[in-house]
Amino acid sequence: DVQRDDSIQKARMQLPVFEEEHRIMEAIHHNDCVIICGETGSGKTTQVPQFLFESGYGSPDSDTPGMIGITQPRRVAAVAMAERVGQELGNYKNRVGHQIRFDASVGEETSVKFMTDGVLLREMMSDFLLTKYSALIIDEAHERNINTDILIGMLSRVLKLRRDWSCKDPAKYKPLKLIIMSATLRVSEFSENKNLFGSPPPIINVQTRQYPVSIHFNRRTAFNYNEEAFRKTCKIHSKLPRGGILIFLTGKGEINEMVRRLRKRYPLKKGKSYDDVAEVKVDSRYVDIEAEEVDFSVNEMVHDLSEEYSNEEDDEEEEGFDETLEEGQTAEDPLYVLPLYSLLPTKEQMKIFERPPNGARLCVVATNIAETSLTIPNIRYVVDCGRSKERSFNEDTGVQSYEIKWISKASADQRAGRAGRTGPGHCYRLFSSAVYESEFTQFSKPEILRMPAESVVLTMKSMGIDNIINFPFVTPPTRDLLRKAEKLLQHLGALDDRMIITKLGQKMSRFPLSPRFAKMLLVANQQGCLPYIIALVSGLSVGDPFVSEWEIISGGEDEENEWKNQQLSKFNNSRQLFTKLDKFSDGLQLLSAICAQDHIPRADREKFFESNFLRPKIMDEIVKLRKQLTYIVKVNLSKESIAVSPLVKEEELKLSLPTKVQVEAIKQMITAGFIDHVAVRADIVDKNVKIPNNAPITAIRYLTLMPTSDTDSDGFVYIHPNSVLSKCGEMPPSYLVYQSLTANSASTTKTLRMKPLTDIG
Ligand code: ADP
Ligand code: MG
């Protein structure tokens, strides 16, 4: 007896899912798990919870009194969808609530609860059987987020248990229903996974009406995609018929800048204005940090800057501009520009669903959130930069970071699809079809395989999952990887000898960083070393800012020998400066360069980088990461619960060189994070190994204390020629801590080279 507004009921009836109500409820009635696939916008998220509600789920006096829970990978979606379903439920509005980590609107009367997947995972820690719920909907399963994946694994067990318990004690326990929803048809990883479900759950495909979308690739790939997105949007707005524009960018910073520029270029009519909005402050202790919120990144694509990239698109060759303005439109009409990203207040986010002011065209500048989580009405043009920010992991350096990367072909197609919901549309891709073919993978890799295994294991242990090896993963990492990860975490003190998480491990799991760096930061809180370790961890996370000698030797034309020699001597002088602090430690060389830069005024930095052979882009990113880490450390190490502004000023970072005592302490702190990466000079442990007098330092043999997995090398490891040690002019230290090993397979026998961080005395 739900009473809905007429307009709402009409809108619901238009949704493809609406026709499937009977089929869906029938399947749920007969099965404990059901999978629903349907295009974005088909009504899955807003309607399926209502179907359940109307057939008695979540009603105290029914057979299924437990709540209906719906999980979302993103906070924005959890809040927005709860709001919408509340509106749709009319007289039962108060039965819908949401819970995200720092904000909740649930109460006694709540029957339908939207939450982030992180919230449900934490609830499972205190109530594994999730007895509060009669049905759980795991939404956006196609995204393959780590939380969603872990949830599905755990829930596959809970289903069986709840079924068993309800047979034994039907008065007390009821079975649980699990509904997995996906925006793509690619669900075999769930449905045919024997680890998860004994017999494959039924799959319901919701048929959708999708209008054709013409895809227009740029002839050349826009390197500065922000600039190109601006240009393209102006062109669409000034030349093409009515219909909303949706621009995909990667994060808050870019989006705010784009919104500012577009609003300035196409202002609203006189008397209309935008309200100023404050940013949401987030206490990171209570929040799962989402990749798009982390405003730093190293753009890997910077390095393969080639002819292909250009910001100039030849006007005559530009595709997708055959139509013209309609009657009543002019090239200078106002554009109603709205941002959409996680840290925006909910009220602001919901504006995308309202009608734009009369005569103005809607333009939403969004992150990935608009790809499948939220459907913006009346979009006819999509402008896609082809990138997104994602958590990733560099296997060579072992460093976990948030990077701007190409999306997958599947994602690009999803984004294009946003233009075809209400009529035929256009999608403008700011990259060439050649780049799409060669650089875009078919599907994106599940997040669990993109993260270092030790982060995955630490996360799971912090959720109270002790037996990782036998966990029913959707896509399991290899057992070998998991075992190694457990060992590493044990070395770092995050797990005890029974592989149970320690207090330190719990603290480490809160940092959105690899456990090594988390450990370094946690031990650094003494002798005033914390800011140095923050700087160092930032430097190590972002990548190597030092231009190598080899790059100078091999760069330029052959005839320019004299110039090259000049450069080389400048290079050596500069490097000597950075090794003054410590001649044996690459880590301290990095720290010296970072400290030195702090004291150079902004305007002179570029020159400073150039004359010291430092990569400007990397150095800039290091500063950004330091700000971010300073903030994260502040909230994680502070005792009280405070909402700290994520804005850290550059002045706050300024560091003077560490004292002698601090240098020694810093070396120990580095070692704490890389305790399993120690190498000893071979002649120390084996008297048979002799070092010839004239041996180059890079040929001196070291042995790792823990065995390496590489079997086809000669069993030794060697100092990398880029290390400060290669030029230290004396016998290198007996014990070294290294960041990573790289195999040089250019010669016939494989040589393992270590990137040393510091000596240990
Ligand atoms: P799906 O989950 O299948 O992608 P949804 O249930 O999210 O689909 O969306 C169904 C429809 O409801 C879409 O057309 C969307 O634009 C509309 N919608 C969702 N939220 C709101 C809202 N707050 N106001 C108006 N329309 C909305
Ligand atoms: Mg949805």
XYZ file of N, CA, C and O in Angstrom, residues 16 53 72 116 214 283-284 306 363 395 428 449 488 556 570 657 680 741:
72
model
N 13.113 0.025 -17.579
C 13.115 -1.371 -18.037
C 12.975 -2.398 -16.908
O 12.337 -3.428 -17.085
N 10.856 -4.456 -0.751
C 10.098 -3.820 0.321
C 8.597 -4.106 0.163
O 7.911 -4.460 1.123
N 27.003 0.139 -1.852
C 27.534 0.903 -2.986
C 29.027 1.058 -2.782
O 29.469 1.245 -1.649
N 27.872 2.106 2.263
C 29.048 1.755 1.469
C 29.417 0.314 1.800
O 29.066 -0.202 2.859
N 27.008 8.008 -31.531
C 28.135 8.067 -32.486
C 29.400 8.400 -31.719
O 29.420 9.315 -30.902
N 37.015 13.208 8.221
C 37.966 12.694 9.183
C 38.428 11.332 8.676
O 37.671 10.377 8.645
N 39.659 11.265 8.271
C 40.090 10.077 7.546
C 40.099 8.819 8.404
O 40.170 7.727 7.908
N 54.790 11.665 -27.147
C 55.364 11.474 -28.481
C 54.622 12.318 -29.493
O 53.720 13.077 -29.151
N 25.465 21.124 -18.078
C 26.792 20.560 -18.326
C 27.334 20.054 -16.995
O 27.514 20.828 -16.064
N 55.013 -3.090 -9.727
C 55.645 -4.333 -9.302
C 57.157 -4.220 -9.195
O 57.791 -4.933 -8.427
N 32.487 12.191 -27.556
C 33.744 12.741 -28.064
C 34.880 12.215 -27.212
O 34.954 12.506 -26.009
N 43.724 -7.570 -7.741
C 44.948 -7.971 -8.438
C 45.831 -6.775 -8.778
O 46.937 -6.926 -9.259
N 55.748 -11.254 5.042
C 56.223 -9.869 5.096
C 55.543 -9.115 6.231
O 56.195 -8.406 7.003
N 71.041 13.759 -26.643
C 71.605 14.741 -27.579
C 72.308 14.121 -28.780
O 72.301 12.910 -28.980
N 78.862 19.374 -14.401
C 77.823 20.026 -13.596
C 77.028 18.982 -12.810
O 76.706 19.153 -11.642
N 67.984 20.662 7.039
C 68.663 19.370 6.987
C 68.643 18.688 8.357
O 68.769 19.343 9.381
N 73.916 -8.550 2.370
C 75.227 -8.503 3.009
C 76.291 -8.716 1.936
O 76.083 -9.472 0.992
N 64.555 -5.055 -6.280
C 65.535 -5.714 -7.146
C 65.017 -5.634 -8.572
O 63.841 -5.842 -8.818
